[in-house]
Amino acid sequence: MPEIPTQLPREITLVEIRFNSSLAILDMIQPITNKVCDQLGFDEDSQYWIWLATQEALNNAIKHGNKFDPNKKVLFGLQVDGGEFRIIIQDEGEGFVVDEVPDPTRKENLLKTSGRGIFYMRSFMDRVEYNTDKGTKVTLVKRHQDES
Amino acid sequence: MPEIPTQLPREITLVEIRFNSSLAILDMIQPITNKVCDQLGFDEDSQYWIWLATQEALNNAIKHGNKFDPNKKVLFGLQVDGGEFRIIIQDEGEGFVVDEVPDPTRKENLLKTSGRGIFYMRSFMDRVEYNTDKGTKVTLVKRHQDES
Amino acid sequence: MKIFHRTSEDVTLLDIEGQITIGDGDVMLREALHALIAGGQKKILLNMARVTYMDSSGVGELIAGLQYVQEHGGQFKLLNISKKIKNLLFIAQILSIFEYFNDESVAIASFS
Amino acid sequence: MKIFHRTSEDVTLLDIEGQITIGDGDVMLREALHALIAGGQKKILLNMARVTYMDSSGVGELIAGLQYVQEHGGQFKLLNISKKIKNLLFIAQILSIFEYFNDESVAIASFS
Ligand SMILES: Nc1ncnc2c1ncn2[C@@H]1O[C@H](COP(=O)(O)OP(=O)(O)O)[C@@H](O)[C@H]1O
Ligand SMILES: Nc1ncnc2c1ncn2[C@@H]1O[C@H](COP(=O)(O)OP(=O)(O)O)[C@@H](O)[C@H]1O
């Protein structure tokens, strides 16, 4: 039997889910995310925006990262560490250059019908970190009251 | 960034969840299990009994295995392989000798108020495998129609 | 789980609503039975019409309840157990230790 | 998502119910608008009172819908957008490209 691996740091990871690329999983991840948000004392509005950011990141992982390939996995993790609530979404895609993503609020982009996902993540979270060394790993960070 | 590990064989694992020992997680795992059961064509009754077996195994992992220690994790996995639906529940406890668990249907045990969890798992699943080399790993197996 | 109390003649009816599982309902049921016995109620009918789910802990609580009430000279019977709960008790070979009814008035009349 | 059609004078009202997200509602909304334009309807009012949730794909569909209707010489307006949806459009700096109303009769009267 293999050791339980420490893919995500186990002390601070509340729940870790690995699933096949499918949008259907979003319905299952939402109640888990909301429950943890609840426990951390986020009010309903905050929960709404945190889930919106999370959903955008999950969509990108499934669509742009794994390109809907059902054999590719998405790793989803919820961490609580030093007053920070962190949501981790990692895909097995080819990565991309975040700095090259056009700013959707520039005049020439305002009427584009896509390209606002990362912008919304940044708007609603305190911090958004991208690591594209291997696949794409997004870390959505929100500070919370409960300093546990 | 670490490699995505292959704790459970990735080709056949639909979803893998690692969570802190807490009964609260059951509410979140139930819809996921039911959804997969649905997709595999199990009817409502089968789903009910599969969840009952799953819940008994999760309870044992959290209670007897990890002894409610919130720092210990439970690994939960759903696999589909060769016409078999497999539910894996692994804890970080000290393990136990399955063969020494008393048979609850023996006369002297009939009025005991506990000791029926494993019995129910065996009653409702086609096969129940225990591996206690490291923690306890239960594999609940049910054959399904959909040979995907 | 929720428990609602009713009385009919000298029988106490407990209407159970929700699930009886580990951590949800098991302790509540036990406490309710202990309180009734402490209060001198000896005829107890558990209405399980609205029990949506029960696991092995719930089964254990039913057995514990039966034994506790009997040890204190009371009677403990079940009303409206679903097919699934009946099945749970049956395969564990303990259905026969319970008296169970599908008709409330028949159940109440059965208490001596 | 569900879309219900109504007409009031020469305005077509689309009552949207549910969420407008990637894979749920985005394509449906597009198809509904294309069908209306194909059928010669040029005054379209989207009632979003019962939209529970919308993400960036939904925002994209609103923009696409507006452009599509305008390109075909029609008018596309919004009714009853929630505070949260208004916020989504506002921070993306595109709230101002939409005409939006909180009163149905005022909205309908606004179509020329
Ligand atoms: N996980 C990812 N893997 C690969 N490319 C990505 C990923 N996430 C985002 N991108 C790239 O960044 C672009 C902008 O993403 P986003 O702001 O979410 O808008 P949209 O998804 O509507 O295009 C995407 O079009 C895609 O090219
Ligand atoms: N995951 C586990 N880790 C350690 N011991 C276990 C585990 N699962 C079951 N056991 C042991 O097996 C016994 C029987 O379990 P079970 O049949 O589920 O009934 P119950 O949980 O009511 O005792 C338990 O009391 C416990 O001693």
Coordinates of C-alpha atoms and ligand atoms in Angstrom, one line a residue:
Chain A
M1 CA 0.0 0.0 0.0
P2 CA 1.5 3.4 -1.0
E3 CA 2.0 6.1 1.6
I4 CA -0.6 8.8 1.7
P5 CA 1.3 11.4 -0.3
T6 CA 1.7 15.0 0.7
Q7 CA 0.7 16.6 -2.6
L8 CA -0.7 19.6 -0.7
P9 CA 0.7 20.4 2.8
R10 CA -1.4 18.2 4.9
E11 CA -1.4 20.2 8.1
I12 CA -3.2 23.1 6.5
T13 CA -5.3 21.4 3.8
L14 CA -8.9 20.8 4.9
V15 CA -10.0 18.9 1.9
E16 CA -8.3 17.8 -1.3
I17 CA -10.3 16.6 -4.3
R18 CA -8.9 15.1 -7.5
F19 CA -11.4 14.6 -10.3
N20 CA -11.7 14.0 -14.0
S21 CA -12.2 17.1 -16.2
S22 CA -15.9 17.6 -16.2
L23 CA -18.0 20.6 -15.5
A24 CA -20.5 18.4 -13.7
I25 CA -18.1 18.3 -10.7
L26 CA -18.7 22.0 -10.0
D27 CA -22.1 21.1 -8.5
M28 CA -20.3 18.9 -6.0
I29 CA -17.5 21.3 -5.1
Q30 CA -19.8 24.3 -4.5
P31 CA -21.4 22.9 -1.3
I32 CA -18.0 21.9 0.1
T33 CA -16.5 25.3 -0.6
N34 CA -19.6 27.1 0.9
K35 CA -19.5 24.9 4.0
V36 CA -15.8 25.8 4.6
C37 CA -16.6 29.5 4.0
D38 CA -19.4 29.3 6.5
Q39 CA -17.1 27.8 9.1
L40 CA -14.5 30.5 8.5
G41 CA -17.2 33.2 9.1
F42 CA -17.6 34.6 5.6
D43 CA -21.0 36.2 5.1
E44 CA -23.3 35.2 2.3
D45 CA -22.0 37.9 0.0
S46 CA -18.4 37.0 0.4
Q47 CA -19.3 33.4 -0.1
Y48 CA -21.0 34.3 -3.4
W49 CA -17.9 36.1 -4.7
I50 CA -15.5 33.5 -3.5
W51 CA -17.5 30.9 -5.3
L52 CA -17.6 33.0 -8.4
A53 CA -13.8 33.3 -8.4
T54 CA -13.5 29.5 -7.7
Q55 CA -15.8 28.6 -10.4
E56 CA -14.0 30.8 -13.0
A57 CA -10.7 29.0 -12.0
L58 CA -12.3 25.6 -12.2
N59 CA -13.8 26.4 -15.6
N60 CA -10.4 27.5 -16.9
A61 CA -8.7 24.4 -15.6
I62 CA -11.2 22.1 -17.3
K63 CA -11.6 24.1 -20.5
H64 CA -8.3 25.8 -21.3
G65 CA -6.0 23.6 -19.2
N66 CA -7.3 20.1 -19.7
K67 CA -9.3 20.9 -22.8
F68 CA -12.2 18.8 -21.5
D69 CA -10.0 15.7 -21.8
P70 CA -11.7 13.3 -19.4
N71 CA -8.4 11.4 -18.7
K72 CA -6.8 14.5 -17.4
K73 CA -7.4 15.4 -13.7
V74 CA -8.0 18.5 -11.8
L75 CA -6.8 18.9 -8.3
F76 CA -8.8 21.1 -6.0
G77 CA -7.7 22.0 -2.5
L78 CA -9.0 24.1 0.4
Q79 CA -6.4 25.4 2.9
V80 CA -6.5 27.5 6.0
D81 CA -3.2 29.0 7.1
G82 CA -2.3 32.0 9.2
G83 CA -5.6 33.9 8.7
E84 CA -5.6 33.1 5.0
F85 CA -8.2 31.0 3.2
R86 CA -6.6 29.5 0.1
I87 CA -8.3 27.7 -2.8
I88 CA -6.0 25.8 -5.1
I89 CA -6.9 24.6 -8.6
Q90 CA -4.4 22.7 -10.6
D91 CA -4.8 21.2 -14.0
E92 CA -2.6 19.1 -16.3
G93 CA -2.6 21.4 -19.3
E94 CA 0.2 23.2 -21.1
G95 CA 0.1 26.3 -19.0
F96 CA 0.1 29.8 -20.4
V97 CA 1.7 33.2 -19.9
V98 CA -0.5 35.1 -17.4
D99 CA 1.1 38.4 -18.1
E100 CA 0.1 38.1 -21.8
V101 CA -3.6 37.8 -21.0
P102 CA -5.2 41.0 -22.3
D103 CA -6.8 43.4 -19.7
P104 CA -10.5 43.2 -20.3
T105 CA -11.1 46.8 -19.1
R106 CA -8.9 48.3 -21.8
K107 CA -11.1 50.2 -24.3
E108 CA -10.3 47.8 -27.2
N109 CA -11.3 44.8 -25.2
L110 CA -14.5 46.1 -23.5
L111 CA -16.8 44.5 -26.1
K112 CA -15.1 41.2 -26.2
T113 CA -17.4 38.3 -25.2
S114 CA -14.7 36.5 -23.2
G115 CA -11.5 37.1 -21.2
R116 CA -13.0 38.3 -17.9
G117 CA -12.4 35.1 -15.8
I118 CA -9.0 36.0 -14.4
F119 CA -10.1 39.6 -14.0
Y120 CA -13.0 38.6 -11.8
M121 CA -10.8 36.3 -9.7
R122 CA -8.5 39.2 -9.1
S123 CA -11.5 41.5 -8.3
F124 CA -13.0 39.3 -5.7
M125 CA -10.0 37.7 -4.0
D126 CA -7.3 39.4 -2.0
R127 CA -4.6 37.7 -4.0
V128 CA -4.4 35.4 -7.0
E129 CA -1.2 33.5 -7.7
Y130 CA -0.4 31.6 -10.9
N131 CA 2.2 28.9 -11.3
T132 CA 2.6 27.4 -14.7
D133 CA 5.7 25.3 -14.3
K134 CA 3.7 22.2 -14.8
G135 CA 0.1 22.5 -15.9
T136 CA -1.5 25.5 -14.3
K137 CA -1.9 26.0 -10.6
V138 CA -4.0 28.9 -9.4
T139 CA -4.1 29.9 -5.8
L140 CA -7.0 32.1 -4.8
V141 CA -6.4 33.8 -1.4
K142 CA -8.9 35.5 0.9
R143 CA -8.1 36.7 4.4
H144 CA -10.6 35.7 7.0
Q145 CA -11.4 36.8 10.6
D146 CA -11.0 33.5 12.3
E147 CA -7.3 33.3 12.9
S148 CA -7.3 29.5 13.6
Chain B
M1 CA 5.8 22.0 -7.9
P2 CA 5.4 18.4 -7.0
E3 CA 4.1 15.8 -9.4
I4 CA 0.5 14.9 -9.2
P5 CA 0.9 11.6 -7.3
T6 CA -0.8 8.4 -8.2
Q7 CA -2.1 7.4 -4.8
L8 CA -5.0 5.7 -6.4
P9 CA -4.7 4.4 -10.0
R10 CA -5.6 7.5 -11.9
E11 CA -7.0 5.8 -15.0
I12 CA -9.9 4.3 -13.1
T13 CA -10.4 6.8 -10.3
L14 CA -13.2 9.1 -11.0
V15 CA -12.8 11.2 -7.9
E16 CA -10.5 11.2 -4.9
I17 CA -11.1 13.2 -1.8
R18 CA -8.8 13.6 1.2
F19 CA -10.3 15.2 4.2
N20 CA -9.8 15.8 7.9
S21 CA -11.5 13.3 10.3
S22 CA -14.9 14.9 10.7
L23 CA -18.4 13.4 10.4
A24 CA -19.5 16.7 8.8
I25 CA -17.8 15.6 5.6
L26 CA -20.4 12.9 5.1
D27 CA -23.0 15.4 3.9
M28 CA -20.6 16.5 1.1
I29 CA -19.6 13.0 0.0
Q30 CA -23.1 11.7 -0.3
P31 CA -24.1 13.8 -3.3
I32 CA -20.9 12.9 -5.1
T33 CA -21.4 9.2 -4.5
N34 CA -25.1 9.4 -5.5
K35 CA -24.2 11.3 -8.7
V36 CA -21.7 8.6 -9.7
C37 CA -24.2 5.9 -8.8
D38 CA -26.7 7.6 -11.1
Q39 CA -24.3 7.7 -14.0
L40 CA -23.6 4.1 -13.5
G41 CA -27.2 3.3 -13.8
F42 CA -27.9 2.1 -10.2
D43 CA -31.5 2.6 -9.3
E44 CA -32.7 4.5 -6.2
D45 CA -32.8 1.5 -4.0
S46 CA -29.3 0.3 -4.9
Q47 CA -28.0 3.9 -4.3
Y48 CA -29.6 3.8 -0.9
W49 CA -27.8 0.6 0.2
I50 CA -24.5 1.6 -1.5
W51 CA -24.6 4.8 0.5
L52 CA -25.4 3.0 3.7
A53 CA -22.4 0.7 3.2
T54 CA -20.2 3.7 2.3
Q55 CA -21.4 5.7 5.3
E56 CA -20.7 2.8 7.7
A57 CA -17.1 2.6 6.3
L58 CA -16.6 6.3 6.6
N59 CA -17.9 6.3 10.1
N60 CA -15.5 3.5 11.1
A61 CA -12.6 5.3 9.5
I62 CA -13.3 8.5 11.4
K63 CA -14.3 6.9 14.7
H64 CA -12.4 3.7 15.1
G65 CA -9.5 4.4 12.7
N66 CA -8.6 8.0 13.2
K67 CA -10.4 8.3 16.5
F68 CA -11.8 11.7 15.6
D69 CA -8.3 13.1 15.5
P70 CA -8.8 16.2 13.2
N71 CA -5.1 16.0 12.1
K72 CA -5.6 12.6 10.7
K73 CA -6.9 12.3 7.1
V74 CA -9.4 10.0 5.5
L75 CA -8.9 9.2 1.8
F76 CA -12.0 8.5 -0.2
G77 CA -12.0 7.3 -3.7
L78 CA -14.6 6.2 -6.4
Q79 CA -13.3 3.9 -9.1
V80 CA -14.9 2.3 -12.1
D81 CA -13.1 -0.7 -13.6
G82 CA -14.2 -3.6 -15.7
G83 CA -17.9 -3.5 -14.7
E84 CA -17.0 -3.0 -11.0
F85 CA -17.8 0.1 -9.0
R86 CA -15.3 0.5 -6.2
I87 CA -15.5 2.7 -3.2
I88 CA -12.3 3.1 -1.3
I89 CA -12.0 4.4 2.3
Q90 CA -8.6 4.6 3.9
D91 CA -7.8 5.9 7.4
E92 CA -4.6 6.5 9.3
G93 CA -5.5 4.5 12.3
E94 CA -3.8 1.4 13.8
G95 CA -5.8 -1.1 11.9
F96 CA -7.5 -4.1 13.4
V97 CA -8.0 -7.8 12.7
V98 CA -11.2 -8.1 10.7
D99 CA -11.5 -11.9 11.3
E100 CA -11.7 -11.2 15.0
V101 CA -14.8 -9.0 14.7
P102 CA -17.7 -10.9 16.2
D103 CA -20.6 -12.0 14.0
P104 CA -23.5 -9.9 15.0
T105 CA -26.0 -12.5 13.9
R106 CA -24.7 -15.1 16.4
K107 CA -27.2 -15.6 19.2
E108 CA -25.0 -14.1 21.9
N109 CA -24.5 -11.0 19.9
L110 CA -28.0 -10.3 18.7
L111 CA -28.9 -7.9 21.5
K112 CA -25.6 -5.9 21.3
T113 CA -26.1 -2.3 20.5
S114 CA -23.2 -2.1 18.1
G115 CA -21.1 -4.2 15.8
R116 CA -23.3 -4.3 12.7
G117 CA -21.4 -1.8 10.5
I118 CA -19.1 -4.3 8.6
F119 CA -22.0 -6.8 8.5
Y120 CA -24.2 -4.3 6.7
M121 CA -21.4 -3.4 4.3
R122 CA -21.0 -7.1 3.4
S123 CA -24.8 -7.5 3.1
F124 CA -25.3 -4.6 0.6
M125 CA -22.1 -4.8 -1.5
D126 CA -21.0 -7.6 -3.7
R127 CA -17.6 -7.7 -2.1
V128 CA -15.8 -6.0 0.8
E129 CA -12.0 -6.1 1.1
Y130 CA -10.0 -5.0 4.1
N131 CA -6.3 -4.2 4.0
T132 CA -4.8 -3.2 7.4
D133 CA -1.1 -3.0 6.5
K134 CA -1.1 0.7 7.1
G135 CA -4.1 2.2 8.6
T136 CA -7.3 0.6 7.4
K137 CA -8.2 0.5 3.8
V138 CA -11.7 -0.8 2.9
T139 CA -12.8 -1.4 -0.6
L140 CA -16.5 -1.7 -1.2
V141 CA -17.3 -3.4 -4.6
K142 CA -20.5 -3.4 -6.5
R143 CA -21.0 -4.8 -10.0
H144 CA -22.8 -2.5 -12.4
Q145 CA -24.5 -2.8 -15.8
D146 CA -22.7 -0.1 -17.6
E147 CA -19.4 -1.9 -18.7
S148 CA -17.5 1.3 -19.5
Chain C
M1 CA -33.5 14.6 13.8
K2 CA -36.5 16.0 15.6
I3 CA -38.7 14.3 18.1
F4 CA -42.3 15.3 18.7
H5 CA -44.3 14.1 21.8
R6 CA -47.9 13.1 21.8
T7 CA -50.1 11.1 24.2
S8 CA -53.0 8.9 23.3
E9 CA -54.8 7.3 26.3
D10 CA -51.8 6.3 28.5
V11 CA -49.4 5.7 25.6
T12 CA -46.7 8.2 24.8
L13 CA -46.1 8.5 21.0
L14 CA -42.8 9.8 19.8
D15 CA -43.0 11.0 16.2
I16 CA -39.5 10.9 14.8
E17 CA -38.6 13.1 11.9
G18 CA -35.3 12.9 10.0
Q19 CA -32.5 10.4 10.2
I20 CA -31.2 8.3 13.0
T21 CA -27.5 7.9 12.4
I22 CA -24.2 8.3 14.2
G23 CA -24.0 11.8 15.5
D24 CA -27.5 12.7 14.3
G25 CA -30.4 11.5 16.3
D26 CA -28.9 8.6 18.1
V27 CA -28.1 10.4 21.4
M28 CA -31.4 12.5 21.1
L29 CA -33.5 9.3 21.0
R30 CA -31.7 7.8 24.0
E31 CA -32.2 11.0 26.0
A32 CA -35.9 11.2 25.1
L33 CA -36.5 7.6 26.3
H34 CA -34.5 8.1 29.5
A35 CA -36.6 11.2 30.2
L36 CA -39.8 9.4 29.7
I37 CA -38.9 6.5 31.9
A38 CA -37.7 8.9 34.6
G39 CA -41.1 10.6 34.3
G40 CA -42.9 7.4 34.9
Q41 CA -44.1 6.8 31.3
K42 CA -44.0 3.1 30.6
K43 CA -45.9 2.7 27.3
I44 CA -43.9 4.1 24.5
L45 CA -44.7 3.9 20.8
L46 CA -42.0 5.2 18.3
N47 CA -43.6 6.5 15.2
M48 CA -41.0 6.1 12.4
A49 CA -43.2 7.2 9.5
R50 CA -41.0 10.2 8.9
V51 CA -37.6 8.6 9.5
T52 CA -35.8 9.2 6.2
Y53 CA -32.6 7.2 6.9
M54 CA -31.1 4.9 9.5
D55 CA -27.7 3.3 9.8
S56 CA -26.2 0.7 12.1
S57 CA -26.0 3.2 14.9
G58 CA -29.7 3.9 14.6
V59 CA -30.3 0.1 14.8
G60 CA -28.2 0.0 17.9
E61 CA -30.2 2.8 19.4
L62 CA -33.5 1.0 18.8
I63 CA -32.1 -2.1 20.5
A64 CA -30.8 0.0 23.4
G65 CA -34.1 1.7 23.7
L66 CA -36.1 -1.5 23.8
Q67 CA -33.8 -2.9 26.4
Y68 CA -33.8 0.2 28.5
V69 CA -37.6 0.5 28.6
Q70 CA -38.1 -3.2 29.3
E71 CA -35.6 -3.2 32.1
H72 CA -37.7 -0.4 33.7
G73 CA -40.8 -2.5 33.4
G74 CA -42.1 -0.6 30.3
Q75 CA -43.2 -1.5 26.8
F76 CA -41.5 -0.2 23.7
K77 CA -43.1 -0.7 20.3
L78 CA -42.5 0.6 16.7
L79 CA -45.0 2.2 14.4
N80 CA -44.7 2.7 10.6
I81 CA -41.3 1.3 9.9
S82 CA -40.4 1.6 6.3
K83 CA -39.5 -1.3 4.1
K84 CA -35.9 -0.3 4.2
I85 CA -35.7 -0.1 8.0
K86 CA -37.5 -3.4 8.2
N87 CA -35.0 -4.9 5.9
L88 CA -32.1 -3.6 8.1
L89 CA -33.6 -5.2 11.2
F90 CA -34.5 -8.4 9.3
I91 CA -31.1 -9.1 7.8
A92 CA -29.5 -8.5 11.2
Q93 CA -32.0 -11.1 12.5
I94 CA -33.4 -8.7 15.1
L95 CA -36.8 -7.8 13.5
S96 CA -38.5 -10.4 15.7
I97 CA -37.4 -8.8 19.0
F98 CA -39.5 -5.7 18.1
E99 CA -43.3 -5.4 18.1
Y100 CA -44.2 -3.2 15.2
F101 CA -47.4 -1.9 13.6
N102 CA -48.6 -0.1 10.6
D103 CA -51.9 1.2 12.2
E104 CA -51.7 3.7 15.0
S105 CA -55.0 2.7 16.7
V106 CA -54.1 -1.0 16.6
A107 CA -50.7 -0.2 18.0
I108 CA -52.2 1.9 20.8
A109 CA -54.8 -0.8 21.6
S110 CA -52.0 -3.4 21.8
F111 CA -50.6 -1.8 25.0
S112 CA -52.0 -3.7 27.9
Chain D
M1 CA -31.7 27.7 -17.1
K2 CA -35.2 28.2 -18.4
I3 CA -36.4 30.9 -20.8
F4 CA -40.1 31.9 -20.9
H5 CA -41.4 34.0 -23.8
R6 CA -44.0 36.8 -23.4
T7 CA -45.0 39.7 -25.6
S8 CA -46.2 43.1 -24.5
E9 CA -47.2 45.5 -27.3
D10 CA -44.4 44.8 -29.9
V11 CA -41.8 44.0 -27.3
T12 CA -40.7 40.4 -26.7
L13 CA -39.9 39.7 -23.0
L14 CA -37.7 36.8 -22.2
D15 CA -38.1 35.8 -18.6
I16 CA -34.9 34.0 -17.6
E17 CA -35.0 31.6 -14.7
G18 CA -31.9 30.0 -13.2
Q19 CA -28.2 30.6 -13.8
I20 CA -26.3 31.8 -16.8
T21 CA -22.9 30.1 -16.6
I22 CA -20.6 28.2 -18.8
G23 CA -22.4 25.1 -20.0
D24 CA -25.7 26.1 -18.4
G25 CA -27.8 28.7 -20.1
D26 CA -25.1 30.5 -22.1
V27 CA -25.9 28.6 -25.4
M28 CA -29.6 28.6 -24.7
L29 CA -29.8 32.3 -24.4
R30 CA -27.8 32.8 -27.6
E31 CA -30.1 30.4 -29.5
A32 CA -33.2 32.1 -28.1
L33 CA -32.0 35.5 -29.4
H34 CA -31.0 34.2 -32.8
A35 CA -34.4 32.6 -33.2
L36 CA -36.2 35.9 -32.3
I37 CA -34.1 37.9 -34.8
A38 CA -34.7 35.2 -37.4
G39 CA -38.4 35.6 -36.7
G40 CA -38.2 39.4 -37.2
Q41 CA -38.6 40.4 -33.5
K42 CA -36.5 43.5 -33.0
K43 CA -37.4 44.7 -29.5
I44 CA -36.1 42.4 -26.9
L45 CA -36.3 42.8 -23.1
L46 CA -34.4 40.3 -21.0
N47 CA -36.1 40.0 -17.6
M48 CA -33.4 38.8 -15.2
A49 CA -35.4 39.0 -12.0
R50 CA -35.1 35.2 -11.5
V51 CA -31.5 34.8 -12.5
T52 CA -29.8 33.3 -9.5
Y53 CA -26.2 33.3 -10.6
M54 CA -24.1 34.5 -13.5
D55 CA -20.4 34.1 -14.2
S56 CA -18.0 35.6 -16.8
S57 CA -19.5 33.4 -19.5
G58 CA -22.9 34.8 -18.7
V59 CA -21.5 38.3 -18.9
G60 CA -20.0 37.4 -22.3
E61 CA -23.4 36.1 -23.5
L62 CA -25.1 39.4 -22.5
I63 CA -22.5 41.3 -24.6
A64 CA -22.8 38.9 -27.5
G65 CA -26.6 39.2 -27.3
L66 CA -26.5 43.0 -27.3
Q67 CA -24.2 43.1 -30.3
Y68 CA -26.1 40.5 -32.2
V69 CA -29.4 42.2 -31.8
Q70 CA -28.0 45.7 -32.6
E71 CA -26.2 44.4 -35.7
H72 CA -29.6 43.2 -36.9
G73 CA -31.2 46.6 -36.3
G74 CA -32.9 45.6 -33.1
Q75 CA -32.9 46.8 -29.5
F76 CA -31.8 44.7 -26.5
K77 CA -32.5 45.9 -23.0
L78 CA -32.2 44.4 -19.5
L79 CA -34.9 44.3 -16.8
N80 CA -34.5 43.7 -13.1
I81 CA -30.8 43.0 -12.8
S82 CA -29.7 42.1 -9.3
K83 CA -27.2 44.1 -7.3
K84 CA -24.7 41.3 -7.8
I85 CA -25.1 41.2 -11.6
K86 CA -24.9 44.9 -11.8
N87 CA -21.7 44.8 -9.8
L88 CA -20.2 42.2 -12.3
L89 CA -21.0 44.5 -15.2
F90 CA -19.9 47.6 -13.4
I91 CA -16.4 46.4 -12.3
A92 CA -15.9 45.1 -15.9
Q93 CA -16.7 48.6 -17.0
I94 CA -19.5 47.5 -19.3
L95 CA -22.6 48.4 -17.3
S96 CA -22.9 51.6 -19.3
I97 CA -23.2 49.7 -22.6
F98 CA -26.6 48.3 -21.5
E99 CA -29.9 50.0 -21.0
Y100 CA -31.4 48.5 -17.9
F101 CA -34.7 49.1 -16.0
N102 CA -36.3 48.1 -12.7
D103 CA -39.9 48.7 -13.8
E104 CA -41.4 46.6 -16.6
S105 CA -43.8 49.2 -18.0
V106 CA -41.1 51.9 -18.0
A107 CA -38.9 49.4 -19.8
I108 CA -41.5 48.6 -22.4
A109 CA -42.4 52.2 -23.0
S110 CA -38.7 52.9 -23.6
F111 CA -38.7 50.9 -26.8
S112 CA -39.3 53.4 -29.7
Ligands
LIG1 N1 -5.8 26.9 -16.7 C1 -5.4 27.5 -17.8 N2 -4.7 26.8 -18.8 C2 -4.4 27.4 -19.9 N3 -4.7 28.6 -20.3 C3 -5.5 29.3 -19.5 C4 -5.9 28.8 -18.2 N4 -6.6 29.8 -17.6 C5 -6.7 30.8 -18.4 N5 -6.0 30.6 -19.6 C6 -5.8 31.5 -20.7 O1 -6.1 32.8 -20.3 C7 -7.2 33.4 -21.1 C8 -8.0 34.3 -20.2 O2 -8.8 33.5 -19.3 P1 -10.0 34.2 -18.6 O3 -9.6 35.5 -18.1 O4 -10.5 33.2 -17.6 O5 -11.1 34.4 -19.7 P2 -11.8 33.3 -20.7 O6 -11.7 32.0 -20.0 O7 -13.1 33.9 -20.9 O8 -11.0 33.3 -22.0 C9 -7.9 32.2 -21.6 O9 -8.5 32.5 -22.8 C10 -6.7 31.2 -21.8 O10 -6.1 31.4 -23.0
LIG2 N1 -11.4 1.6 10.3 C1 -11.2 0.9 11.4 N2 -10.1 1.0 12.2 C2 -10.0 0.3 13.3 N3 -10.9 -0.6 13.8 C3 -12.0 -0.7 13.1 C4 -12.3 -0.1 11.9 N4 -13.4 -0.5 11.3 C5 -14.0 -1.3 12.2 N5 -13.1 -1.5 13.3 C6 -13.3 -2.4 14.4 O1 -14.3 -3.4 14.1 C7 -15.4 -3.3 15.0 C8 -16.7 -3.6 14.3 O2 -17.0 -2.5 13.4 P1 -18.5 -2.4 12.9 O3 -19.0 -3.7 12.4 O4 -18.5 -1.3 11.9 O5 -19.4 -2.1 14.2 P2 -19.3 -0.8 15.2 O6 -18.7 0.3 14.5 O7 -20.7 -0.6 15.6 O8 -18.5 -1.3 16.4 C9 -15.3 -2.0 15.6 O9 -15.9 -1.9 16.9 C10 -13.8 -1.7 15.6 O10 -13.2 -2.3 16.8

